[in-house]
Short mmCIF file of C-alpha atoms in Angstrom, two decimals:
data_model
loop_
_atom_site.label_atom_id
_atom_site.label_comp_id
_atom_site.label_asym_id
_atom_site.label_seq_id
_atom_site.Cartn_x
_atom_site.Cartn_y
_atom_site.Cartn_z
CA MET A 272 2.01 -36.17 29.66
CA LEU A 273 1.58 -32.98 31.67
CA GLU A 274 0.73 -30.45 28.96
CA LEU A 275 1.62 -26.80 29.21
CA ASP A 276 -1.99 -25.61 29.31
CA LYS A 277 -2.69 -27.99 32.26
CA ILE A 278 0.28 -26.87 34.35
CA LEU A 279 -0.61 -23.23 33.51
CA GLU A 280 -4.06 -23.93 34.87
CA LYS A 281 -2.49 -25.06 38.15
CA CYS A 282 -0.37 -21.88 38.24
CA GLY A 283 -3.36 -19.71 37.24
CA ASP A 284 -4.39 -18.93 33.67
CA ARG A 285 -7.26 -16.49 34.41
CA HIS A 286 -6.05 -14.57 37.49
CA ARG A 287 -4.08 -11.50 38.50
CA LEU A 288 -1.12 -11.94 36.05
CA GLN A 289 -3.45 -12.37 33.10
CA ALA A 290 -5.38 -9.26 34.04
CA ILE A 291 -2.06 -7.32 34.28
CA MET A 292 -0.89 -8.74 30.93
CA LEU A 293 -4.15 -7.84 29.21
CA LEU A 294 -3.88 -4.31 30.68
CA LEU A 295 -0.37 -4.01 29.25
CA PHE A 296 -1.59 -5.43 25.90
CA CYS A 297 -4.13 -2.61 25.82
CA VAL A 298 -1.18 -0.14 26.29
CA ILE A 299 0.61 -1.82 23.39
CA ASN A 300 -2.49 -1.38 21.23
CA LEU A 301 -2.63 2.26 21.87
CA LEU A 302 1.01 2.73 21.09
CA SER A 303 0.90 0.54 18.04
CA ALA A 304 -2.10 2.41 16.61
CA VAL A 305 -0.54 5.84 17.06
CA HIS A 306 2.82 4.65 15.72
CA TYR A 307 1.21 3.06 12.56
CA TYR A 308 -0.84 6.08 11.68
CA SER A 309 1.89 8.61 12.50
CA GLN A 310 2.80 8.54 8.84
CA THR A 311 -0.60 9.64 7.85
CA ILE A 312 -0.87 12.34 10.52
CA ILE A 313 2.45 14.01 9.76
CA SER A 314 1.81 14.17 6.03
CA PHE A 315 -1.64 15.83 5.84
CA VAL A 316 -1.87 18.16 2.90
CA PRO A 317 -3.91 21.38 3.64
CA LYS A 318 -5.27 23.63 0.90
CA TYR A 319 -2.64 25.63 -0.78
CA TRP A 320 -2.14 28.18 -3.45
CA CYS A 321 0.69 30.13 -4.97
CA ALA A 322 1.93 33.10 -2.99
CA ASN A 323 4.51 34.49 -5.49
CA ASP A 324 2.27 37.49 -5.93
CA LEU A 325 -1.18 37.60 -4.47
CA ALA A 326 -2.17 40.03 -7.10
CA ALA A 327 -1.50 37.36 -9.69
CA LEU A 328 -4.22 35.19 -8.27
CA ASP A 329 -7.43 35.15 -10.35
CA VAL A 330 -9.64 36.11 -7.45
CA SER A 331 -12.84 38.11 -7.81
CA ALA A 332 -13.62 41.01 -5.60
CA THR A 333 -16.02 38.90 -3.53
CA SER A 334 -13.76 35.87 -3.09
CA THR A 335 -10.63 35.07 -0.95
CA PRO A 336 -7.86 32.60 -1.43
CA LEU A 337 -9.29 30.54 1.39
CA SER A 338 -12.38 29.74 -0.77
CA MET A 339 -10.32 28.59 -3.67
CA GLU A 340 -9.33 24.99 -4.44
CA SER A 341 -5.61 24.05 -4.09
CA SER A 342 -3.50 25.20 -7.05
CA CYS A 343 0.11 24.82 -8.12
CA LEU A 344 -0.02 27.61 -10.68
CA ALA A 345 1.07 31.18 -10.16
CA ASN A 346 -1.66 32.14 -12.58
CA ARG A 347 -4.73 29.92 -12.88
CA ASN A 348 -5.35 31.10 -16.41
CA ASP A 349 -1.80 30.22 -17.49
CA PRO A 350 -1.03 26.48 -17.11
CA THR A 351 2.65 27.11 -17.84
CA SER A 352 3.14 29.43 -14.91
CA THR A 353 5.34 28.16 -12.05
CA CYS A 354 5.25 28.88 -8.39
CA ASN A 355 8.14 29.14 -5.90
CA LYS A 356 6.24 30.02 -2.75
CA PHE A 357 3.03 28.67 -1.32
CA HIS A 358 0.41 29.73 1.23
CA TYR A 359 -1.48 27.13 3.32
CA ASP A 360 -4.90 27.02 4.85
CA LEU A 361 -3.87 24.90 7.82
CA TYR A 362 -6.37 22.46 9.27
CA MET A 363 -7.12 23.66 12.81
CA GLY A 364 -3.77 25.41 12.89
CA TYR A 365 -1.82 22.14 12.53
CA LYS A 366 1.41 22.53 10.56
CA SER A 367 2.27 19.25 8.87
CA PHE A 368 5.53 17.95 7.40
CA THR A 369 4.14 18.51 3.96
CA SER A 370 3.29 22.19 4.56
CA GLU A 371 6.67 22.98 6.15
CA LEU A 372 8.80 21.48 3.38
CA ASN A 373 6.44 22.31 0.50
CA TRP A 374 6.42 18.71 -0.71
CA ILE A 375 3.43 19.31 -3.01
CA CYS A 376 2.83 19.79 -6.76
CA ASN A 377 6.15 18.86 -8.57
CA ASP A 378 7.72 17.71 -5.27
CA GLY A 379 4.70 15.59 -4.20
CA TRP A 380 6.51 12.35 -5.27
CA LYS A 381 9.04 12.89 -2.47
CA LEU A 382 6.43 12.41 0.20
CA SER A 383 5.11 9.23 -1.48
CA LEU A 384 8.59 7.78 -1.74
CA GLY A 385 9.56 8.67 1.82
CA GLN A 386 6.35 7.18 3.29
CA SER A 387 6.75 4.04 1.10
CA MET A 388 10.02 3.34 2.85
CA PHE A 389 7.99 2.84 6.06
CA PHE A 390 6.57 -0.26 4.53
CA VAL A 391 9.76 -1.48 3.18
CA GLY A 392 11.03 -1.24 6.76
CA SER A 393 8.06 -3.18 8.04
CA VAL A 394 8.80 -6.12 5.70
CA VAL A 395 12.47 -6.14 6.69
CA GLY A 396 11.58 -5.72 10.39
CA SER A 397 9.01 -8.53 10.31
CA LEU A 398 11.65 -10.84 8.91
CA VAL A 399 14.56 -9.75 11.08
CA PHE A 400 12.65 -9.48 14.29
CA GLY A 401 10.92 -12.73 13.62
CA VAL A 402 14.24 -14.50 13.21
CA LEU A 403 15.64 -12.74 16.40
CA ALA A 404 12.54 -13.67 18.37
CA ASP A 405 13.25 -17.35 17.70
CA MET A 406 16.88 -16.81 18.73
CA VAL A 407 16.72 -14.57 21.79
CA GLY A 408 13.09 -14.87 22.96
CA ARG A 409 9.78 -12.95 22.56
CA LEU A 410 10.16 -10.50 25.48
CA PRO A 411 13.56 -8.86 24.44
CA ILE A 412 12.21 -8.37 20.84
CA LEU A 413 8.95 -6.90 22.26
CA ILE A 414 11.01 -4.28 24.07
CA ALA A 415 13.52 -3.79 21.17
CA ALA A 416 10.82 -3.33 18.53
CA ASN A 417 9.06 -0.62 20.55
CA LEU A 418 12.32 1.16 21.25
CA VAL A 419 13.06 1.13 17.52
CA ALA A 420 9.61 2.66 16.91
CA MET A 421 10.46 5.44 19.33
CA LEU A 422 13.86 5.96 17.70
CA GLY A 423 12.48 6.04 14.21
CA ASN A 424 9.85 8.64 15.04
CA ILE A 425 12.33 10.85 17.02
CA LEU A 426 14.83 10.75 14.17
CA THR A 427 12.07 11.66 11.69
CA ILE A 428 11.92 15.08 13.43
CA PHE A 429 15.40 15.82 11.95
CA GLY A 430 14.65 14.25 8.59
CA THR A 431 13.95 17.42 6.52
CA ASP A 432 15.49 16.17 3.22
CA LEU A 433 14.40 13.18 1.10
CA ILE A 434 17.27 10.86 1.98
CA SER A 435 17.19 11.40 5.69
CA PHE A 436 13.41 11.33 5.79
CA SER A 437 13.32 8.02 3.85
CA ILE A 438 15.97 6.50 6.12
CA PHE A 439 14.22 7.54 9.30
CA ARG A 440 10.85 6.31 8.14
CA PHE A 441 12.44 2.99 7.16
CA ILE A 442 13.76 2.74 10.73
CA SER A 443 10.39 3.56 12.16
CA GLY A 444 8.76 0.99 9.88
CA LEU A 445 11.09 -1.73 11.19
CA ALA A 446 9.10 -1.90 14.35
CA THR A 447 5.63 -2.21 12.64
CA ASP A 448 3.89 -5.50 13.47
CA SER A 449 6.67 -6.87 15.82
CA ASN A 450 5.93 -4.20 18.44
CA PHE A 451 2.45 -5.65 18.59
CA VAL A 452 2.66 -9.31 17.65
CA MET A 453 5.26 -10.27 20.36
CA MET A 454 2.97 -9.06 23.12
CA TYR A 455 0.01 -10.82 21.40
CA ILE A 456 1.91 -14.03 21.53
CA LEU A 457 2.90 -13.73 25.14
CA VAL A 458 -0.61 -12.80 26.33
CA MET A 459 -2.20 -15.61 24.22
CA GLU A 460 0.16 -18.16 25.77
CA TYR A 461 -0.57 -17.38 29.39
CA LEU A 462 -4.29 -16.97 28.97
CA ARG A 463 -6.76 -19.75 29.33
CA PRO A 464 -7.64 -21.06 25.74
CA SER A 465 -11.34 -20.52 26.18
CA LEU A 466 -10.76 -16.84 27.08
CA ARG A 467 -8.20 -16.01 24.33
CA THR A 468 -10.53 -15.13 21.47
CA ILE A 469 -12.78 -12.81 23.54
CA GLY A 470 -10.09 -11.34 25.70
CA LEU A 471 -7.58 -10.49 23.06
CA SER A 472 -10.24 -9.32 20.59
CA ILE A 473 -11.91 -6.97 23.03
CA CYS A 474 -8.56 -5.45 23.92
CA ILE A 475 -7.66 -4.95 20.34
CA GLY A 476 -11.10 -3.75 19.33
CA PHE A 477 -11.39 -1.10 22.06
CA PHE A 478 -7.92 0.14 22.49
CA TYR A 479 -6.65 0.03 18.94
CA CYS A 480 -9.83 1.88 17.99
CA ILE A 481 -9.26 4.50 20.74
CA GLY A 482 -5.64 4.94 19.70
CA SER A 483 -6.58 5.47 16.11
CA MET A 484 -9.31 7.96 16.97
CA ALA A 485 -7.04 9.92 19.37
CA ALA A 486 -4.10 10.18 16.98
CA PRO A 487 -5.32 13.22 14.87
CA TRP A 488 -6.37 15.16 17.93
CA ILE A 489 -2.99 14.66 19.56
CA ALA A 490 -1.62 16.42 16.47
CA VAL A 491 -4.16 19.25 16.70
CA TRP A 492 -3.29 19.68 20.44
CA MET A 493 0.48 19.84 19.62
CA GLN A 494 -0.04 22.04 16.50
CA SER A 495 2.92 20.66 14.64
CA TRP A 496 4.17 17.45 13.18
CA ARG A 497 7.25 17.54 15.31
CA GLY A 498 5.21 18.01 18.51
CA PHE A 499 3.02 15.11 17.49
CA LEU A 500 6.00 12.74 17.00
CA ILE A 501 7.55 13.81 20.32
CA ALA A 502 4.25 13.38 22.22
CA THR A 503 3.54 9.96 20.77
CA SER A 504 7.12 8.71 21.13
CA ILE A 505 7.64 9.47 24.80
CA PRO A 506 5.20 6.81 26.05
CA PHE A 507 7.31 4.04 24.42
CA ILE A 508 9.77 4.57 27.32
CA MET A 509 7.46 2.52 29.58
CA VAL A 510 7.77 -0.62 27.41
CA PRO A 511 11.18 -1.70 28.83
CA LEU A 512 9.47 -1.89 32.29
CA PHE A 513 7.47 -4.76 30.97
CA TYR A 514 10.67 -6.85 31.56
CA PHE A 515 9.94 -6.84 35.21
CA ILE A 516 6.31 -7.90 34.88
CA VAL A 517 5.82 -9.97 31.74
CA PRO A 518 7.33 -13.54 31.90
CA GLU A 519 9.11 -15.01 28.76
CA SER A 520 7.40 -17.41 26.54
CA VAL A 521 7.42 -20.83 28.18
CA GLN A 522 6.97 -22.58 24.89
CA TRP A 523 9.99 -20.80 23.35
CA LEU A 524 12.09 -21.68 26.52
CA ILE A 525 11.08 -25.31 26.14
CA SER A 526 12.00 -25.29 22.44
CA LYS A 527 15.46 -24.04 23.39
CA GLN A 528 15.73 -26.64 26.20
CA LYS A 529 15.87 -23.94 28.91
CA TYR A 530 13.77 -26.06 31.22
CA GLU A 531 14.85 -24.49 34.51
CA HIS A 532 14.17 -21.01 33.15
CA ALA A 533 10.69 -22.14 31.98
CA VAL A 534 10.00 -23.49 35.43
CA ASP A 535 11.06 -20.14 36.91
CA CYS A 536 8.54 -18.41 34.76
CA LEU A 537 5.81 -20.76 35.74
CA LYS A 538 6.65 -20.25 39.50
CA ARG A 539 6.52 -16.57 38.96
CA VAL A 540 3.10 -16.90 37.35
CA ALA A 541 1.94 -18.94 40.34
CA LYS A 542 3.35 -16.47 42.93
CA ILE A 543 1.70 -13.46 41.29
CA ASN A 544 -1.59 -15.38 41.06
CA GLY A 545 -1.34 -16.56 44.70
CA LYS A 546 -1.23 -20.23 43.71
CA VAL A 547 0.77 -22.96 45.48
CA VAL A 548 2.09 -25.73 43.08
CA ASP A 549 3.89 -28.82 44.27
CA GLU A 550 7.54 -29.04 43.24
CA ASN A 551 6.93 -32.55 41.96
CA ILE A 552 4.65 -31.16 39.27
CA TYR A 553 7.48 -28.96 37.99
CA HIS A 554 9.86 -31.91 38.06
CA GLU A 555 7.41 -34.07 36.13
CA PHE A 556 6.89 -31.19 33.64
CA ILE A 557 10.70 -30.99 32.99
CA GLU A 558 11.02 -34.70 32.48
CA GLU A 559 8.06 -34.77 30.08
CA CYS A 560 9.63 -31.96 28.05
CA LYS A 561 12.97 -33.79 27.90
CA ARG A 562 11.33 -36.98 26.69
CA SER A 563 9.24 -35.12 24.16
CA HIS A 564 12.34 -33.38 22.78
CA SER A 565 14.22 -36.65 22.51
CA GLN A 566 11.32 -38.21 20.66
CA GLN A 567 11.17 -35.24 18.22
CA GLN A 568 14.83 -35.52 17.48
CA GLN A 569 14.53 -39.25 16.59
CA GLU A 570 11.61 -38.52 14.25
CA ALA A 571 13.53 -35.63 12.59
CA ASN A 572 16.48 -37.97 11.87
CA THR A 573 14.16 -40.48 10.11
CA LYS A 574 12.22 -38.21 7.80
CA VAL A 575 12.67 -35.22 5.60
CA GLU A 576 10.70 -32.11 6.75
CA PRO A 577 8.59 -30.34 4.08
CA ASN A 578 9.32 -26.73 3.39
CA LEU A 579 7.66 -23.64 1.92
CA LEU A 580 8.31 -24.67 -1.66
CA GLY A 581 6.11 -27.69 -1.16
CA LEU A 582 3.13 -25.35 -1.37
CA PHE A 583 3.93 -24.82 -5.04
CA ALA A 584 4.61 -28.45 -5.97
CA THR A 585 1.01 -29.52 -6.89
CA PRO A 586 -1.66 -27.68 -8.96
CA ARG A 587 -4.50 -27.13 -6.48
CA LEU A 588 -2.24 -26.32 -3.57
CA ARG A 589 -0.24 -24.01 -5.70
CA ARG A 590 -3.43 -22.29 -6.87
CA ASN A 591 -4.72 -21.83 -3.33
CA THR A 592 -1.40 -20.53 -2.11
CA LEU A 593 -1.09 -17.94 -4.89
CA ILE A 594 -4.68 -16.82 -4.17
CA LEU A 595 -3.85 -16.52 -0.53
CA PHE A 596 -0.84 -14.37 -1.41
CA PHE A 597 -2.82 -12.09 -3.65
CA LYS A 598 -5.72 -11.88 -1.08
CA SER A 599 -3.15 -10.85 1.54
CA MET A 600 -1.73 -8.21 -0.84
CA VAL A 601 -5.14 -6.83 -1.67
CA ILE A 602 -6.45 -6.85 1.90
CA THR A 603 -3.29 -5.23 3.43
CA LEU A 604 -2.95 -2.64 0.66
CA CYS A 605 -6.63 -1.71 0.80
CA TYR A 606 -6.67 -1.63 4.61
CA ASP A 607 -3.70 0.71 4.71
CA ALA A 608 -4.75 2.92 1.84
CA VAL A 609 -8.38 3.16 2.90
CA SER A 610 -7.25 3.99 6.52
CA ARG A 611 -5.13 6.81 5.17
CA ASN A 612 -7.43 8.05 2.53
CA VAL A 613 -8.99 10.87 4.59
CA GLN A 614 -8.43 13.87 2.36
CA GLY A 615 -10.28 15.19 -0.63
CA LEU A 616 -13.62 14.06 0.69
CA GLY A 617 -14.95 17.44 1.52
CA ILE A 618 -14.48 17.15 5.30
CA SER A 619 -11.58 17.95 7.74
CA PRO A 620 -9.11 15.11 7.58
CA PHE A 621 -8.93 15.06 11.31
CA VAL A 622 -12.67 14.44 11.69
CA MET A 623 -12.66 11.96 8.74
CA PHE A 624 -9.76 10.04 10.30
CA SER A 625 -11.63 9.65 13.67
CA LEU A 626 -14.94 8.74 11.85
CA SER A 627 -13.06 6.14 9.85
CA ALA A 628 -11.37 4.70 12.91
CA THR A 629 -14.70 4.06 14.65
CA THR A 630 -15.26 1.08 12.43
CA ILE A 631 -12.43 -0.96 14.10
CA LEU A 632 -14.43 -2.02 17.14
CA PRO A 633 -17.71 -2.92 15.33
CA ALA A 634 -15.63 -4.88 12.64
CA CYS A 635 -14.01 -6.82 15.48
CA LEU A 636 -17.25 -7.59 17.26
CA LEU A 637 -18.94 -8.62 13.96
CA LEU A 638 -16.08 -11.02 13.30
CA ILE A 639 -16.48 -12.58 16.68
CA ALA A 640 -20.21 -13.00 16.17
CA LEU A 641 -20.22 -14.30 12.57
CA GLN A 642 -16.88 -15.87 11.78
CA ASP A 643 -17.88 -19.30 13.20
CA ARG A 644 -21.44 -19.10 11.85
CA ILE A 645 -21.22 -18.18 8.18
CA GLY A 646 -17.71 -19.51 7.46
CA ARG A 647 -14.38 -18.21 6.49
CA LYS A 648 -15.01 -17.93 2.71
CA ALA A 649 -18.26 -16.11 3.08
CA MET A 650 -16.78 -13.68 5.57
CA ALA A 651 -13.76 -12.95 3.40
CA SER A 652 -15.55 -12.56 0.08
CA MET A 653 -18.63 -10.71 1.42
CA SER A 654 -16.58 -8.19 3.31
CA LEU A 655 -14.30 -7.47 0.33
CA LEU A 656 -17.38 -7.24 -1.87
CA LEU A 657 -18.96 -4.79 0.57
CA SER A 658 -15.72 -2.73 0.66
CA GLY A 659 -15.40 -2.72 -3.07
CA ILE A 660 -18.90 -1.63 -3.82
CA PHE A 661 -18.93 1.29 -1.32
CA ILE A 662 -15.41 2.47 -2.11
CA SER A 663 -16.23 2.39 -5.89
CA THR A 664 -19.51 4.18 -5.32
CA THR A 665 -17.54 6.87 -3.31
CA GLY A 666 -15.22 7.30 -6.30
CA ALA A 667 -18.21 7.59 -8.66
CA LEU A 668 -19.76 10.40 -6.51
CA LEU A 669 -16.40 12.28 -6.35
CA PHE A 670 -16.20 11.97 -10.17
CA CYS A 671 -19.74 13.39 -10.60
CA LYS A 672 -18.97 16.17 -8.24
CA ALA A 673 -15.75 17.02 -10.12
CA GLU A 674 -17.71 17.07 -13.34
CA GLY A 675 -20.33 19.30 -11.74
CA SER A 676 -23.19 16.85 -12.42
CA ILE A 677 -24.08 16.77 -8.74
CA GLY A 678 -23.78 19.22 -5.92
CA GLN A 679 -21.96 18.93 -2.58
CA SER A 680 -22.83 15.60 -1.02
CA VAL A 681 -20.32 15.50 1.83
CA THR A 682 -22.43 13.39 4.17
CA LEU A 683 -23.10 10.74 1.57
CA VAL A 684 -19.45 10.59 0.47
CA VAL A 685 -18.25 10.31 4.05
CA THR A 686 -20.85 7.59 4.91
CA LEU A 687 -19.94 5.52 1.91
CA SER A 688 -16.20 5.83 2.64
CA VAL A 689 -16.76 4.84 6.34
CA ILE A 690 -18.74 1.77 5.33
CA GLY A 691 -16.00 0.90 2.83
CA ARG A 692 -13.42 1.05 5.64
CA PHE A 693 -15.67 -1.23 7.73
CA GLY A 694 -15.76 -3.80 5.12
CA VAL A 695 -12.00 -3.83 4.52
CA THR A 696 -11.32 -3.93 8.25
CA VAL A 697 -13.53 -7.10 8.62
CA ALA A 698 -11.64 -8.63 5.62
CA TYR A 699 -8.23 -7.72 7.08
CA ASN A 700 -9.04 -9.18 10.54
CA SER A 701 -10.45 -12.39 9.11
CA GLY A 702 -7.56 -12.93 6.65
CA ALA A 703 -5.00 -14.35 9.20
CA GLN A 704 -7.24 -17.10 10.42
CA TYR A 705 -8.30 -18.17 6.90
CA ALA A 706 -4.67 -18.43 5.82
CA THR A 707 -3.77 -20.32 9.02
CA GLU A 708 -6.40 -22.95 8.39
CA LEU A 709 -5.82 -23.43 4.66
CA ILE A 710 -2.07 -23.98 4.84
CA PRO A 711 -1.11 -27.52 5.87
CA THR A 712 0.15 -27.99 9.44
CA CYS A 713 3.60 -29.24 8.32
CA VAL A 714 4.49 -25.86 6.66
CA ARG A 715 1.99 -23.67 8.47
CA GLY A 716 4.48 -21.48 10.26
CA GLN A 717 6.47 -20.76 7.12
CA GLY A 718 3.41 -20.41 4.97
CA VAL A 719 1.52 -17.96 7.23
CA ALA A 720 4.69 -15.88 7.65
CA ALA A 721 5.15 -15.70 3.80
CA VAL A 722 1.58 -14.68 3.21
CA HIS A 723 1.87 -12.01 5.97
CA VAL A 724 5.12 -10.59 4.53
CA MET A 725 3.71 -10.52 1.00
CA GLY A 726 0.83 -8.48 2.18
CA TYR A 727 3.15 -5.94 3.94
CA ALA A 728 5.33 -5.74 0.98
CA PHE A 729 2.50 -4.70 -1.30
CA THR A 730 1.58 -1.73 1.00
CA PHE A 731 4.60 -0.05 -0.55
CA PHE A 732 2.16 1.14 -3.31
CA SER A 733 -0.41 2.58 -1.02
CA SER A 734 1.19 6.04 -0.95
CA TYR A 735 1.49 6.10 -4.74
CA ILE A 736 -2.27 5.09 -5.10
CA LEU A 737 -3.30 7.97 -2.74
CA HIS A 738 -0.98 10.29 -4.71
CA THR A 739 -3.01 9.72 -7.83
CA ARG A 740 -5.68 12.00 -6.41
CA GLN A 741 -3.36 14.84 -7.75
CA LEU A 742 -3.98 13.50 -11.26
CA PHE A 743 -7.68 12.77 -10.95
CA PRO A 744 -9.61 13.22 -7.69
CA PRO A 745 -11.63 9.99 -7.65
CA LEU A 746 -8.83 7.77 -8.85
CA PRO A 747 -7.73 6.34 -5.51
CA GLU A 748 -11.23 5.16 -4.75
CA ILE A 749 -11.62 3.63 -8.25
CA ILE A 750 -8.32 1.72 -7.88
CA LEU A 751 -8.99 0.41 -4.46
CA GLY A 752 -12.68 -0.40 -5.25
CA LEU A 753 -11.66 -2.48 -8.25
CA ILE A 754 -8.85 -4.32 -6.34
CA SER A 755 -11.29 -5.13 -3.57
CA LEU A 756 -13.84 -6.49 -5.99
CA LEU A 757 -11.19 -8.66 -7.65
CA GLY A 758 -10.04 -10.00 -4.23
CA ALA A 759 -13.67 -10.84 -3.41
CA GLY A 760 -14.03 -12.85 -6.63
CA LEU A 761 -10.81 -14.78 -6.10
CA CYS A 762 -11.86 -15.67 -2.47
CA LEU A 763 -14.76 -17.66 -4.02
CA LEU A 764 -12.21 -19.96 -5.57
CA LEU A 765 -10.84 -20.94 -2.13
CA PRO A 766 -12.29 -23.96 -0.18
CA GLU A 767 -14.21 -23.48 3.07
CA THR A 768 -12.44 -24.39 6.34
CA LEU A 769 -15.23 -24.10 8.93
CA ASN A 770 -16.33 -27.53 10.34
CA ARG A 771 -13.68 -29.25 8.17
CA THR A 772 -10.78 -31.48 9.19
CA LEU A 773 -7.84 -29.18 8.52
CA PRO A 774 -5.05 -30.36 6.16
CA THR A 775 -1.95 -31.65 8.01
CA SER A 776 0.32 -32.87 5.10
CA LEU A 777 0.94 -31.36 1.71
CA ASN A 778 -1.03 -34.18 0.20
CA ASP A 779 -3.93 -33.20 2.46
CA GLY A 780 -3.58 -29.62 1.25
CA GLU A 781 -3.72 -30.76 -2.41
CA ASN A 782 -6.99 -32.66 -1.86
CA PHE A 783 -8.57 -30.29 0.64
CA GLY A 784 -11.98 -29.11 -0.65
CA ARG A 785 -11.47 -30.81 -4.08
CA HIS A 786 -15.19 -31.38 -4.68
CA GLU A 787 -16.32 -27.88 -3.55
CA ARG A 788 -17.65 -25.24 -5.99
CA TRP A 789 -17.12 -21.53 -5.93
CA TYR A 790 -20.68 -21.16 -4.55
CA THR A 791 -20.12 -23.57 -1.62
CA PHE A 792 -20.67 -21.74 1.65
CA SER A 793 -20.75 -23.23 5.16
CA PHE A 794 -23.93 -21.41 6.21
CA LEU A 795 -25.82 -22.89 3.26
CA GLU A 796 -24.95 -26.47 4.13
CA LYS A 797 -27.38 -28.61 6.09
CA ARG A 798 -25.97 -29.10 9.55
CA THR A 799 -25.75 -32.73 10.54
CA THR A 800 -24.56 -34.72 13.57
CA SER A 801 -21.45 -35.80 11.65
CA THR A 802 -20.67 -32.14 10.99
CA ASP A 803 -20.92 -31.38 14.73
CA THR A 804 -18.71 -34.18 15.53
CA LEU A 805 -16.23 -33.12 12.97
CA SER A 806 -16.17 -29.64 14.40
CA LYS A 807 -15.32 -31.08 17.74
CA SER A 808 -12.51 -33.18 16.34
CA VAL A 809 -11.15 -30.08 14.63
CA SER A 810 -11.18 -28.18 17.91
CA SER A 811 -9.14 -31.05 19.48
CA MET A 812 -6.64 -30.71 16.76
CA GLY A 813 -5.87 -27.14 17.76
CA THR A 814 -8.54 -25.10 15.93
CA ASN A 815 -9.05 -23.26 19.22
CA ASN A 816 -5.71 -21.88 19.07
CA ILE A 817 -6.13 -20.92 15.39
CA GLN A 818 -9.30 -19.03 16.35
CA ASP A 819 -7.20 -16.84 18.64
CA THR A 820 -6.34 -14.76 15.54
CA ASN A 821 -9.94 -13.64 15.02
CA CYS A 822 -9.32 -9.97 15.56
CA TYR A 823 -5.84 -9.03 14.42
CA PHE A 824 -4.35 -5.67 13.37
#
């Protein structure tokens, strides 16, 4: 049988087209990063105080309102006083959505609710665009998702009340994940397997990092949240042009029995790469695809296919699946909340945001270097443990500072917060591969999708966790730190997958790692010849493809 990877090698799988697609994938990373963090940038809350009557402020002769902490009271000495007008100390002159609409104090919940709708949209969008991608193809959905992202952000400019703001953020959220994943799939399919991990990971590590670091400074340059949304939405116009460069997924075309179209895509790849492929090879490829499809249909008629519910049918598999669900919720929630938690740390949120974003590339490189050395369980549990310890310590310092038991320690707080972000970024990037390997092959697609969607659904609460800073300054760090530590503990209950024969059936999944203990780690095991042989056999079963998810945002 002439496999797809083999015919792609004849057409060119590391040549001009692959370089162009990787370049376009870098562009998608920039757009995805700015789009994802737009919700944070537009909702920065500067220092504020009541401006009903400046004379009512309890200000000494030597102090100014700019030196005071934010306050919702008309009179700081009267906790029952109310305020109808506020004055803001804008960060670098940037006017945010929050400061324009006065969604602070008693109206602060409006911002949390509106921003939460972004994640509701991301869950719905992942499901809807995922189904549509299987119906109409990867390339049309790549274009559609990015245009929806542009539409949602442009509409947000006009969303100056709670209902319209929530609806427009929901629309913007629909594109999240799909605007990135579809291009990821296309590039991965056309790139040589041995180059996928390093090629995709470097693109993500560098350009998602650059996009994240640049986002706050685009806002400073534009000086308003509306200008920021316009400036970051216009570049999405170039994505429809991808249609004339990027070929459709050959695997999807084959699954839909569109063999002639698949061959046209392969011929296009060969032409761009300057390769000449004999027509007989294409003909042989089509015939093999038809025979394979016929065989699959016969097998499907003789057996019942397992489904997602099979993951909950037996005790150990059910436990592992529930832990994977919870781990995905914890990691995705912490990743989002920690990424957006850039205020109240004693430093400009623009500077803090960029400093925090610098962890993306090192986290990606560390994952490439260590994931296949220390094992999946160690990577997941240790990164969450690191994140939990440093985030909790940050909360403890903020508490001591609020109580007045320590002085200003901005550098220490910022350093701890950045290290915490680094840990949760490593955990987030390693999560996709661990879930992919633990879930049996027969339900892997459904299972991984369910784990992914559950994680995104839980990020609905990230805005509310950050809002708790209004009640008690260190509370967001305390909550996120404890959740991370809990996730680290639960990861210890999962079996290791490195150098193991991965489960293919539900029964394999039930028995996988049965005799392992919570302290069983791959890097502590004595490496033997049989282990090396097993590792090779796992690779031949498709582990190389699974490892392509090493660095994923």
